[in-house]
Amino acid sequence: MAGFLGRWLGDSIRLGLALFLTLSAMQLPGLADAYQAGLRQAAEATARDLAERERIARDYYRLPEQTTGPALVEALRGPEPANAEGLRRSAARLAGLRAAHAEMAAAPGLLRPLVAFRVAAGGAEDAEAAVLATAYETYIPRLLLNTAGAIYGLGGLMLGLLLAQLLTAPFRRRQPAPAWR
């Protein structure tokens, strides 16, 4: 009886972990799409904020309308060094978000989750990681039945079965080798 329960428990662990990792891996393409949309939205919001801050600075210091970007930062360095640095950082954040979005858009659908991970992990600033955290928190899991979802699901299945084998290996009894060997 103990052997039966042990085999049943081992099989349940293997099946459960394999299914869990399969379904989790199938979420990666959808999460990558949500991250790409989040990058676009964050870039648009940052661009609006930067444009408004530049407009306020130009109005306050009575600078010409064509004074934007680096020229505006240089014009503000003397009278408002903190404001100039803030504008420079916002512009750098905007450039990083746009570059990350462009890189994601250029990647093929199958590789987009890998590119998303690399972009989020390698962001010069934490803007990309913050967008990924927001995309993850607001993501609604769904089962994508497309090529990317199937390939990631198969990879999750294989990884789940491997991990389950490693987890249950110490608890399996050694079976004697057949006599005919």
Backbone as JSON Lines, residues from 0, in Angstrom:
{"i":0,"aa":"M","n":[0.81,-1.19,0.0],"ca":[0.0,0.0,0.0],"c":[0.86,1.27,0.0]}
{"i":1,"aa":"A","n":[1.95,1.22,0.76],"ca":[2.83,2.39,0.83],"c":[3.46,2.66,-0.54]}
{"i":2,"aa":"G","n":[3.79,1.59,-1.26],"ca":[4.36,1.76,-2.6],"c":[3.38,2.41,-3.56]}
{"i":3,"aa":"F","n":[2.13,2.01,-3.45],"ca":[1.09,2.6,-4.3],"c":[0.92,4.09,-4.02]}
{"i":4,"aa":"L","n":[0.83,4.45,-2.74],"ca":[0.68,5.86,-2.36],"c":[1.9,6.68,-2.76]}
{"i":5,"aa":"G","n":[3.07,6.09,-2.61],"ca":[4.29,6.79,-3.01],"c":[4.34,7.05,-4.5]}
{"i":6,"aa":"R","n":[3.98,6.04,-5.29],"ca":[3.95,6.24,-6.74],"c":[2.9,7.28,-7.13]}
{"i":7,"aa":"W","n":[1.73,7.19,-6.49],"ca":[0.65,8.15,-6.77],"c":[1.11,9.58,-6.43]}
{"i":8,"aa":"L","n":[1.74,9.76,-5.29],"ca":[2.21,11.08,-4.89],"c":[3.29,11.58,-5.84]}
{"i":9,"aa":"G","n":[4.21,10.71,-6.22],"ca":[5.26,11.1,-7.17],"c":[4.68,11.49,-8.52]}
{"i":10,"aa":"D","n":[3.72,10.7,-9.0],"ca":[3.08,11.03,-10.28],"c":[2.31,12.34,-10.18]}
{"i":11,"aa":"S","n":[1.65,12.57,-9.06],"ca":[0.89,13.81,-8.87],"c":[1.81,15.02,-8.87]}
{"i":12,"aa":"I","n":[2.94,14.89,-8.2],"ca":[3.9,16.0,-8.18],"c":[4.43,16.26,-9.58]}
{"i":13,"aa":"R","n":[4.78,15.21,-10.29],"ca":[5.3,15.39,-11.66],"c":[4.26,16.04,-12.56]}
{"i":14,"aa":"L","n":[3.04,15.55,-12.52],"ca":[1.99,16.1,-13.36],"c":[1.65,17.54,-12.97]}
{"i":15,"aa":"G","n":[1.53,17.8,-11.68],"ca":[1.18,19.14,-11.22],"c":[2.24,20.16,-11.58]}
{"i":16,"aa":"L","n":[3.49,19.84,-11.33],"ca":[4.57,20.79,-11.65],"c":[4.69,20.99,-13.15]}
{"i":17,"aa":"A","n":[4.54,19.93,-13.92],"ca":[4.61,20.06,-15.38],"c":[3.48,20.94,-15.9]}
{"i":18,"aa":"L","n":[2.27,20.73,-15.42],"ca":[1.14,21.57,-15.86],"c":[1.29,23.01,-15.41]}
{"i":19,"aa":"F","n":[1.75,23.21,-14.19],"ca":[1.93,24.56,-13.68],"c":[2.95,25.33,-14.53]}
{"i":20,"aa":"L","n":[4.09,24.72,-14.8],"ca":[5.11,25.41,-15.59],"c":[4.69,25.56,-17.05]}
{"i":21,"aa":"T","n":[3.91,24.62,-17.57],"ca":[3.41,24.75,-18.93],"c":[2.51,25.97,-19.06]}
{"i":22,"aa":"L","n":[1.54,26.07,-18.17],"ca":[0.61,27.2,-18.22],"c":[1.3,28.52,-17.9]}
{"i":23,"aa":"S","n":[2.27,28.49,-16.98],"ca":[3.01,29.71,-16.66],"c":[3.84,30.18,-17.86]}
{"i":24,"aa":"A","n":[4.51,29.25,-18.52],"ca":[5.33,29.61,-19.67],"c":[4.49,30.12,-20.83]}
{"i":25,"aa":"M","n":[3.26,29.62,-20.95],"ca":[2.38,30.08,-22.03],"c":[1.94,31.53,-21.81]}
{"i":26,"aa":"Q","n":[2.13,32.06,-20.62],"ca":[1.76,33.45,-20.32],"c":[2.84,34.44,-20.79]}
{"i":27,"aa":"L","n":[4.03,33.96,-21.05],"ca":[5.14,34.86,-21.38],"c":[4.89,35.73,-22.61]}
{"i":28,"aa":"P","n":[4.38,35.21,-23.73],"ca":[4.13,36.1,-24.88],"c":[3.1,37.19,-24.57]}
{"i":29,"aa":"G","n":[2.05,36.85,-23.84],"ca":[1.04,37.85,-23.48],"c":[1.61,38.9,-22.53]}
{"i":30,"aa":"L","n":[2.43,38.47,-21.59],"ca":[3.06,39.41,-20.67],"c":[4.04,40.33,-21.41]}
{"i":31,"aa":"A","n":[4.73,39.78,-22.4],"ca":[5.64,40.61,-23.2],"c":[4.86,41.66,-23.99]}
{"i":32,"aa":"D","n":[3.7,41.29,-24.52],"ca":[2.86,42.28,-25.22],"c":[2.38,43.36,-24.28]}
{"i":33,"aa":"A","n":[1.99,42.97,-23.05],"ca":[1.56,43.96,-22.06],"c":[2.71,44.88,-21.68]}
{"i":34,"aa":"Y","n":[3.92,44.34,-21.58],"ca":[5.1,45.14,-21.27],"c":[5.39,46.13,-22.4]}
{"i":35,"aa":"Q","n":[5.27,45.67,-23.64],"ca":[5.52,46.55,-24.77],"c":[4.5,47.7,-24.78]}
{"i":36,"aa":"A","n":[3.24,47.39,-24.53],"ca":[2.21,48.44,-24.46],"c":[2.49,49.39,-23.3]}
{"i":37,"aa":"G","n":[2.95,48.85,-22.18],"ca":[3.29,49.69,-21.03],"c":[4.45,50.62,-21.34]}
{"i":38,"aa":"L","n":[5.44,50.13,-22.08],"ca":[6.57,50.99,-22.48],"c":[6.08,52.15,-23.34]}
{"i":39,"aa":"R","n":[5.19,51.84,-24.28],"ca":[4.65,52.89,-25.15],"c":[3.88,53.92,-24.33]}
{"i":40,"aa":"Q","n":[3.04,53.46,-23.42],"ca":[2.26,54.38,-22.59],"c":[3.14,55.21,-21.68]}
{"i":41,"aa":"A","n":[4.16,54.58,-21.09],"ca":[5.07,55.32,-20.22],"c":[5.86,56.36,-21.01]}
{"i":42,"aa":"A","n":[6.26,56.01,-22.23],"ca":[6.99,56.97,-23.08],"c":[6.09,58.15,-23.45]}
{"i":43,"aa":"E","n":[4.84,57.87,-23.78],"ca":[3.91,58.96,-24.13],"c":[3.66,59.87,-22.93]}
{"i":44,"aa":"A","n":[3.48,59.29,-21.75],"ca":[3.24,60.09,-20.55],"c":[4.48,60.92,-20.2]}
{"i":45,"aa":"T","n":[5.65,60.33,-20.33],"ca":[6.89,61.05,-20.06],"c":[7.09,62.17,-21.05]}
{"i":46,"aa":"A","n":[6.77,61.93,-22.32],"ca":[6.91,62.97,-23.34],"c":[5.96,64.14,-23.05]}
{"i":47,"aa":"R","n":[4.72,63.85,-22.65],"ca":[3.77,64.92,-22.3],"c":[4.27,65.72,-21.1]}
{"i":48,"aa":"D","n":[4.76,65.02,-20.08],"ca":[5.27,65.69,-18.88],"c":[6.48,66.55,-19.21]}
{"i":49,"aa":"L","n":[7.38,66.02,-20.01],"ca":[8.57,66.76,-20.39],"c":[8.21,68.0,-21.2]}
{"i":50,"aa":"A","n":[7.29,67.86,-22.14],"ca":[6.87,69.01,-22.95],"c":[6.24,70.09,-22.08]}
{"i":51,"aa":"E","n":[5.43,69.68,-21.11],"ca":[4.8,70.65,-20.21],"c":[5.83,71.34,-19.33]}
{"i":52,"aa":"R","n":[6.77,70.59,-18.8],"ca":[7.83,71.19,-17.98],"c":[8.7,72.13,-18.79]}
{"i":53,"aa":"E","n":[8.98,71.78,-20.05],"ca":[9.75,72.68,-20.91],"c":[8.97,73.95,-21.21]}
{"i":54,"aa":"R","n":[7.67,73.81,-21.47],"ca":[6.84,74.98,-21.75],"c":[6.81,75.92,-20.55]}
{"i":55,"aa":"I","n":[6.67,75.38,-19.35],"ca":[6.64,76.21,-18.14],"c":[7.97,76.92,-17.96]}
{"i":56,"aa":"A","n":[9.08,76.22,-18.17],"ca":[10.41,76.83,-18.03],"c":[10.61,77.94,-19.06]}
{"i":57,"aa":"R","n":[10.19,77.69,-20.31],"ca":[10.33,78.73,-21.35],"c":[9.48,79.95,-21.0]}
{"i":58,"aa":"D","n":[8.27,79.73,-20.53],"ca":[7.4,80.85,-20.17],"c":[7.98,81.64,-18.99]}
{"i":59,"aa":"Y","n":[8.45,80.95,-17.98],"ca":[8.96,81.61,-16.78],"c":[10.22,82.42,-17.09]}
{"i":60,"aa":"Y","n":[11.12,81.88,-17.87],"ca":[12.37,82.56,-18.18],"c":[12.32,83.32,-19.5]}
{"i":61,"aa":"R","n":[11.15,83.38,-20.11],"ca":[10.92,84.09,-21.37],"c":[11.94,83.7,-22.44]}
{"i":62,"aa":"L","n":[12.04,82.43,-22.65],"ca":[12.95,81.89,-23.67],"c":[12.17,81.69,-24.96]}
{"i":63,"aa":"P","n":[12.84,81.72,-26.1],"ca":[12.15,81.51,-27.38],"c":[11.51,80.12,-27.45]}
{"i":64,"aa":"E","n":[10.43,80.01,-28.22],"ca":[9.7,78.74,-28.37],"c":[10.58,77.63,-28.94]}
{"i":65,"aa":"Q","n":[11.53,77.95,-29.8],"ca":[12.36,76.92,-30.41],"c":[13.44,76.41,-29.46]}
{"i":66,"aa":"T","n":[13.54,76.95,-28.26],"ca":[14.5,76.47,-27.27],"c":[13.91,75.22,-26.61]}
{"i":67,"aa":"T","n":[14.41,74.07,-27.0],"ca":[13.92,72.79,-26.45],"c":[15.1,71.87,-26.23]}
{"i":68,"aa":"G","n":[14.84,70.79,-25.52],"ca":[15.84,69.74,-25.33],"c":[17.12,70.22,-24.69]}
{"i":69,"aa":"P","n":[18.26,69.82,-25.28],"ca":[19.56,70.18,-24.69],"c":[19.79,71.69,-24.61]}
{"i":70,"aa":"A","n":[19.27,72.45,-25.58],"ca":[19.45,73.9,-25.53],"c":[18.72,74.49,-24.32]}
{"i":71,"aa":"L","n":[17.56,74.0,-24.01],"ca":[16.81,74.48,-22.85],"c":[17.52,74.09,-21.56]}
{"i":72,"aa":"V","n":[18.05,72.9,-21.51],"ca":[18.78,72.45,-20.32],"c":[19.98,73.35,-20.09]}
{"i":73,"aa":"E","n":[20.7,73.67,-21.16],"ca":[21.87,74.56,-21.04],"c":[21.45,75.96,-20.6]}
{"i":74,"aa":"A","n":[20.33,76.46,-21.13],"ca":[19.85,77.79,-20.75],"c":[19.45,77.84,-19.27]}
{"i":75,"aa":"L","n":[19.01,76.72,-18.73],"ca":[18.57,76.69,-17.33],"c":[19.68,76.32,-16.35]}
{"i":76,"aa":"R","n":[20.84,75.87,-16.85],"ca":[21.9,75.43,-15.95],"c":[22.36,76.53,-15.0]}
{"i":77,"aa":"G","n":[22.43,77.76,-15.46],"ca":[22.87,78.86,-14.59],"c":[21.83,79.22,-13.54]}
{"i":78,"aa":"P","n":[20.64,79.67,-13.97],"ca":[19.67,80.13,-12.98],"c":[18.97,79.0,-12.21]}
{"i":79,"aa":"E","n":[18.79,77.84,-12.8],"ca":[18.05,76.73,-12.19],"c":[18.76,75.4,-12.42]}
{"i":80,"aa":"P","n":[19.89,75.15,-11.75],"ca":[20.62,73.9,-12.02],"c":[19.82,72.64,-11.67]}
{"i":81,"aa":"A","n":[19.02,72.68,-10.63],"ca":[18.23,71.51,-10.25],"c":[17.15,71.23,-11.29]}
{"i":82,"aa":"N","n":[16.51,72.28,-11.78],"ca":[15.48,72.11,-12.81],"c":[16.1,71.6,-14.11]}
{"i":83,"aa":"A","n":[17.27,72.12,-14.44],"ca":[17.97,71.68,-15.65],"c":[18.32,70.19,-15.54]}
{"i":84,"aa":"E","n":[18.79,69.77,-14.37],"ca":[19.14,68.37,-14.18],"c":[17.89,67.49,-14.24]}
{"i":85,"aa":"G","n":[16.79,67.97,-13.69],"ca":[15.54,67.23,-13.76],"c":[15.06,67.06,-15.19]}
{"i":86,"aa":"L","n":[15.17,68.1,-15.98],"ca":[14.79,68.02,-17.39],"c":[15.7,67.06,-18.15]}
{"i":87,"aa":"R","n":[16.99,67.12,-17.84],"ca":[17.93,66.22,-18.5],"c":[17.62,64.76,-18.17]}
{"i":88,"aa":"R","n":[17.31,64.48,-16.91],"ca":[16.99,63.11,-16.5],"c":[15.68,62.64,-17.14]}
{"i":89,"aa":"S","n":[14.7,63.53,-17.22],"ca":[13.43,63.16,-17.87],"c":[13.65,62.86,-19.35]}
{"i":90,"aa":"A","n":[14.49,63.66,-20.0],"ca":[14.78,63.41,-21.41],"c":[15.52,62.08,-21.59]}
{"i":91,"aa":"A","n":[16.43,61.78,-20.67],"ca":[17.15,60.5,-20.75],"c":[16.19,59.34,-20.51]}
{"i":92,"aa":"R","n":[15.26,59.5,-19.57],"ca":[14.27,58.45,-19.3],"c":[13.39,58.24,-20.53]}
{"i":93,"aa":"L","n":[12.97,59.33,-21.15],"ca":[12.14,59.23,-22.36],"c":[12.9,58.51,-23.48]}
{"i":94,"aa":"A","n":[14.16,58.85,-23.65],"ca":[14.96,58.19,-24.69],"c":[15.1,56.7,-24.4]}
{"i":95,"aa":"G","n":[15.3,56.34,-23.14],"ca":[15.42,54.93,-22.76],"c":[14.13,54.16,-23.0]}
{"i":96,"aa":"L","n":[12.99,54.76,-22.64],"ca":[11.7,54.11,-22.85],"c":[11.42,53.93,-24.34]}
{"i":97,"aa":"R","n":[11.71,54.95,-25.12],"ca":[11.48,54.84,-26.57],"c":[12.39,53.8,-27.2]}
{"i":98,"aa":"A","n":[13.65,53.74,-26.76],"ca":[14.59,52.75,-27.3],"c":[14.14,51.33,-26.92]}
{"i":99,"aa":"A","n":[13.68,51.15,-25.69],"ca":[13.22,49.84,-25.26],"c":[11.98,49.42,-26.05]}
{"i":100,"aa":"H","n":[11.06,50.35,-26.27],"ca":[9.86,50.03,-27.04],"c":[10.23,49.69,-28.48]}
{"i":101,"aa":"A","n":[11.13,50.44,-29.07],"ca":[11.55,50.17,-30.45],"c":[12.22,48.8,-30.56]}
{"i":102,"aa":"E","n":[13.02,48.46,-29.57],"ca":[13.69,47.15,-29.59],"c":[12.67,46.02,-29.47]}
{"i":103,"aa":"M","n":[11.67,46.21,-28.62],"ca":[10.61,45.2,-28.47],"c":[9.8,45.08,-29.76]}
{"i":104,"aa":"A","n":[9.48,46.21,-30.37],"ca":[8.68,46.2,-31.59],"c":[9.43,45.54,-32.75]}
{"i":105,"aa":"A","n":[10.74,45.67,-32.76],"ca":[11.54,45.1,-33.84],"c":[11.75,43.59,-33.68]}
{"i":106,"aa":"A","n":[11.56,43.08,-32.46],"ca":[11.8,41.66,-32.21],"c":[10.65,40.82,-32.76]}
{"i":107,"aa":"P","n":[10.94,39.63,-33.3],"ca":[9.86,38.74,-33.73],"c":[9.05,38.27,-32.51]}
{"i":108,"aa":"G","n":[7.8,37.93,-32.73],"ca":[6.91,37.55,-31.64],"c":[7.43,36.43,-30.76]}
{"i":109,"aa":"L","n":[8.12,35.47,-31.34],"ca":[8.63,34.35,-30.58],"c":[9.74,34.77,-29.62]}
{"i":110,"aa":"L","n":[10.55,35.75,-30.02],"ca":[11.67,36.19,-29.19],"c":[11.32,37.36,-28.28]}
{"i":111,"aa":"R","n":[10.13,37.93,-28.45],"ca":[9.76,39.12,-27.68],"c":[9.82,38.92,-26.17]}
{"i":112,"aa":"P","n":[9.4,37.77,-25.6],"ca":[9.55,37.61,-24.15],"c":[11.02,37.63,-23.7]}
{"i":113,"aa":"L","n":[11.9,37.07,-24.49],"ca":[13.32,37.09,-24.14],"c":[13.89,38.5,-24.23]}
{"i":114,"aa":"V","n":[13.48,39.25,-25.26],"ca":[13.93,40.63,-25.41],"c":[13.37,41.47,-24.26]}
{"i":115,"aa":"A","n":[12.12,41.22,-23.88],"ca":[11.52,41.95,-22.76],"c":[12.29,41.72,-21.47]}
{"i":116,"aa":"F","n":[12.68,40.47,-21.24],"ca":[13.46,40.18,-20.04],"c":[14.8,40.89,-20.08]}
{"i":117,"aa":"R","n":[15.47,40.85,-21.22],"ca":[16.78,41.51,-21.33],"c":[16.65,43.02,-21.17]}
{"i":118,"aa":"V","n":[15.62,43.61,-21.78],"ca":[15.42,45.05,-21.69],"c":[15.14,45.45,-20.24]}
{"i":119,"aa":"A","n":[14.26,44.71,-19.57],"ca":[13.91,45.04,-18.19],"c":[15.08,44.84,-17.24]}
{"i":120,"aa":"A","n":[15.84,43.78,-17.46],"ca":[16.97,43.49,-16.58],"c":[18.16,44.41,-16.84]}
{"i":121,"aa":"G","n":[18.3,44.88,-18.08],"ca":[19.48,45.67,-18.43],"c":[19.21,47.16,-18.56]}
{"i":122,"aa":"G","n":[18.06,47.63,-18.09],"ca":[17.73,49.05,-18.21],"c":[18.75,49.9,-17.48]}
{"i":123,"aa":"A","n":[19.21,50.97,-18.14],"ca":[20.17,51.87,-17.51],"c":[19.55,52.52,-16.28]}
{"i":124,"aa":"E","n":[18.3,52.87,-16.38],"ca":[17.57,53.39,-15.23],"c":[16.5,52.37,-14.88]}
{"i":125,"aa":"D","n":[15.83,52.59,-13.81],"ca":[14.82,51.63,-13.35],"c":[13.47,51.84,-14.02]}
{"i":126,"aa":"A","n":[13.39,52.69,-15.02],"ca":[12.11,52.97,-15.67],"c":[11.54,51.72,-16.33]}
{"i":127,"aa":"E","n":[12.36,50.99,-17.03],"ca":[11.88,49.8,-17.72],"c":[11.44,48.73,-16.73]}
{"i":128,"aa":"A","n":[12.18,48.58,-15.63],"ca":[11.8,47.59,-14.61],"c":[10.49,47.99,-13.93]}
{"i":129,"aa":"A","n":[10.28,49.28,-13.73],"ca":[9.03,49.74,-13.12],"c":[7.85,49.47,-14.05]}
{"i":130,"aa":"V","n":[8.06,49.67,-15.34],"ca":[6.99,49.38,-16.31],"c":[6.7,47.89,-16.32]}
{"i":131,"aa":"L","n":[7.72,47.05,-16.24],"ca":[7.52,45.6,-16.21],"c":[6.74,45.2,-14.95]}
{"i":132,"aa":"A","n":[7.08,45.8,-13.81],"ca":[6.36,45.47,-12.58],"c":[4.89,45.86,-12.7]}
{"i":133,"aa":"T","n":[4.62,47.01,-13.3],"ca":[3.23,47.43,-13.49],"c":[2.52,46.5,-14.46]}
{"i":134,"aa":"A","n":[3.18,46.14,-15.54],"ca":[2.57,45.23,-16.52],"c":[2.27,43.89,-15.87]}
{"i":135,"aa":"Y","n":[3.15,43.41,-15.02],"ca":[2.93,42.13,-14.35],"c":[1.76,42.22,-13.37]}
{"i":136,"aa":"E","n":[1.69,43.32,-12.63],"ca":[0.62,43.48,-11.64],"c":[-0.76,43.6,-12.3]}
{"i":137,"aa":"T","n":[-0.82,44.22,-13.46],"ca":[-2.11,44.45,-14.11],"c":[-2.43,43.4,-15.17]}
{"i":138,"aa":"Y","n":[-1.51,42.49,-15.41],"ca":[-1.7,41.47,-16.45],"c":[-2.8,40.5,-16.03]}
{"i":139,"aa":"I","n":[-3.68,40.21,-16.95],"ca":[-4.73,39.21,-16.73],"c":[-4.32,37.95,-17.49]}
{"i":140,"aa":"P","n":[-4.03,36.87,-16.76],"ca":[-3.59,35.65,-17.44],"c":[-4.61,35.15,-18.46]}
{"i":141,"aa":"R","n":[-4.09,34.69,-19.58],"ca":[-4.94,34.13,-20.62],"c":[-4.13,33.05,-21.35]}
{"i":142,"aa":"L","n":[-4.83,32.16,-21.95],"ca":[-4.2,31.05,-22.64],"c":[-4.07,31.41,-24.12]}
{"i":143,"aa":"L","n":[-2.86,31.7,-24.55],"ca":[-2.62,32.05,-25.95],"c":[-2.35,30.78,-26.75]}
{"i":144,"aa":"L","n":[-3.19,30.53,-27.72],"ca":[-3.01,29.35,-28.55],"c":[-2.43,29.76,-29.9]}
{"i":145,"aa":"N","n":[-1.23,30.3,-29.84],"ca":[-0.51,30.65,-31.06],"c":[0.85,29.95,-31.03]}
{"i":146,"aa":"T","n":[1.64,30.18,-32.03],"ca":[2.93,29.48,-32.13],"c":[3.82,29.78,-30.94]}
{"i":147,"aa":"A","n":[3.93,31.07,-30.58],"ca":[4.8,31.44,-29.46],"c":[4.31,30.8,-28.17]}
{"i":148,"aa":"G","n":[3.0,30.85,-27.93],"ca":[2.45,30.25,-26.72],"c":[2.69,28.75,-26.67]}
{"i":149,"aa":"A","n":[2.54,28.08,-27.8],"ca":[2.76,26.63,-27.85],"c":[4.22,26.28,-27.62]}
{"i":150,"aa":"I","n":[5.12,27.04,-28.19],"ca":[6.55,26.74,-28.02],"c":[6.98,26.99,-26.58]}
{"i":151,"aa":"Y","n":[6.55,28.11,-26.0],"ca":[6.88,28.38,-24.6],"c":[6.21,27.36,-23.69]}
{"i":152,"aa":"G","n":[5.0,26.94,-24.02],"ca":[4.31,25.91,-23.23],"c":[5.05,24.59,-23.25]}
{"i":153,"aa":"L","n":[5.54,24.21,-24.43],"ca":[6.3,22.97,-24.54],"c":[7.59,23.06,-23.72]}
{"i":154,"aa":"G","n":[8.24,24.19,-23.78],"ca":[9.45,24.39,-22.96],"c":[9.13,24.31,-21.48]}
{"i":155,"aa":"G","n":[8.01,24.92,-21.06],"ca":[7.59,24.84,-19.67],"c":[7.27,23.42,-19.25]}
{"i":156,"aa":"L","n":[6.64,22.66,-20.14],"ca":[6.33,21.27,-19.85],"c":[7.6,20.46,-19.63]}
{"i":157,"aa":"M","n":[8.56,20.63,-20.52],"ca":[9.82,19.89,-20.4],"c":[10.56,20.29,-19.12]}
{"i":158,"aa":"L","n":[10.6,21.58,-18.82],"ca":[11.26,22.04,-17.6],"c":[10.54,21.53,-16.36]}
{"i":159,"aa":"G","n":[9.2,21.55,-16.39],"ca":[8.43,21.06,-15.26],"c":[8.67,19.59,-15.0]}
{"i":160,"aa":"L","n":[8.7,18.8,-16.06],"ca":[8.97,17.37,-15.89],"c":[10.38,17.12,-15.36]}
{"i":161,"aa":"L","n":[11.34,17.88,-15.84],"ca":[12.72,17.74,-15.36],"c":[12.8,18.09,-13.87]}
{"i":162,"aa":"L","n":[12.22,19.23,-13.48],"ca":[12.25,19.62,-12.07],"c":[11.53,18.61,-11.19]}
{"i":163,"aa":"A","n":[10.41,18.11,-11.67],"ca":[9.67,17.11,-10.89],"c":[10.48,15.83,-10.72]}
{"i":164,"aa":"Q","n":[11.18,15.41,-11.78],"ca":[12.03,14.22,-11.67],"c":[13.12,14.45,-10.63]}
{"i":165,"aa":"L","n":[13.71,15.65,-10.64],"ca":[14.76,15.95,-9.68],"c":[14.22,16.01,-8.26]}
{"i":166,"aa":"L","n":[13.0,16.54,-8.09],"ca":[12.41,16.62,-6.76],"c":[12.03,15.26,-6.2]}
{"i":167,"aa":"T","n":[11.54,14.39,-7.04],"ca":[11.06,13.09,-6.56],"c":[12.12,12.0,-6.58]}
{"i":168,"aa":"A","n":[13.26,12.26,-7.19],"ca":[14.31,11.23,-7.31],"c":[14.77,10.68,-5.95]}
{"i":169,"aa":"P","n":[14.98,11.5,-4.94],"ca":[15.45,10.93,-3.67],"c":[14.44,10.01,-2.98]}
{"i":170,"aa":"F","n":[13.17,10.1,-3.34],"ca":[12.14,9.33,-2.66],"c":[11.75,8.04,-3.4]}
{"i":171,"aa":"R","n":[12.27,7.87,-4.6],"ca":[11.95,6.67,-5.36],"c":[12.8,5.51,-4.89]}
{"i":172,"aa":"R","n":[12.19,4.32,-4.85],"ca":[12.95,3.12,-4.48],"c":[13.76,2.64,-5.68]}
{"i":173,"aa":"R","n":[14.89,2.13,-5.37],"ca":[15.71,1.54,-6.42],"c":[15.12,0.2,-6.82]}
{"i":174,"aa":"Q","n":[14.91,0.02,-8.09],"ca":[14.39,-1.26,-8.59],"c":[15.6,-2.12,-8.98]}
{"i":175,"aa":"P","n":[15.6,-3.39,-8.61],"ca":[16.73,-4.23,-9.0],"c":[16.78,-4.38,-10.51]}
{"i":176,"aa":"A","n":[17.96,-4.5,-11.02],"ca":[18.15,-4.69,-12.46],"c":[17.62,-6.05,-12.86]}
{"i":177,"aa":"P","n":[17.07,-6.16,-14.06],"ca":[16.57,-7.46,-14.5],"c":[17.71,-8.48,-14.55]}
{"i":178,"aa":"A","n":[17.38,-9.73,-14.28],"ca":[18.39,-10.8,-14.22],"c":[19.0,-11.08,-15.58]}
{"i":179,"aa":"W","n":[18.29,-10.81,-16.65],"ca":[18.79,-11.13,-17.99],"c":[19.83,-10.15,-18.47]}
{"i":180,"aa":"R","n":[20.12,-9.11,-17.76],"ca":[21.13,-8.14,-18.2],"c":[22.47,-8.7,-18.14]}
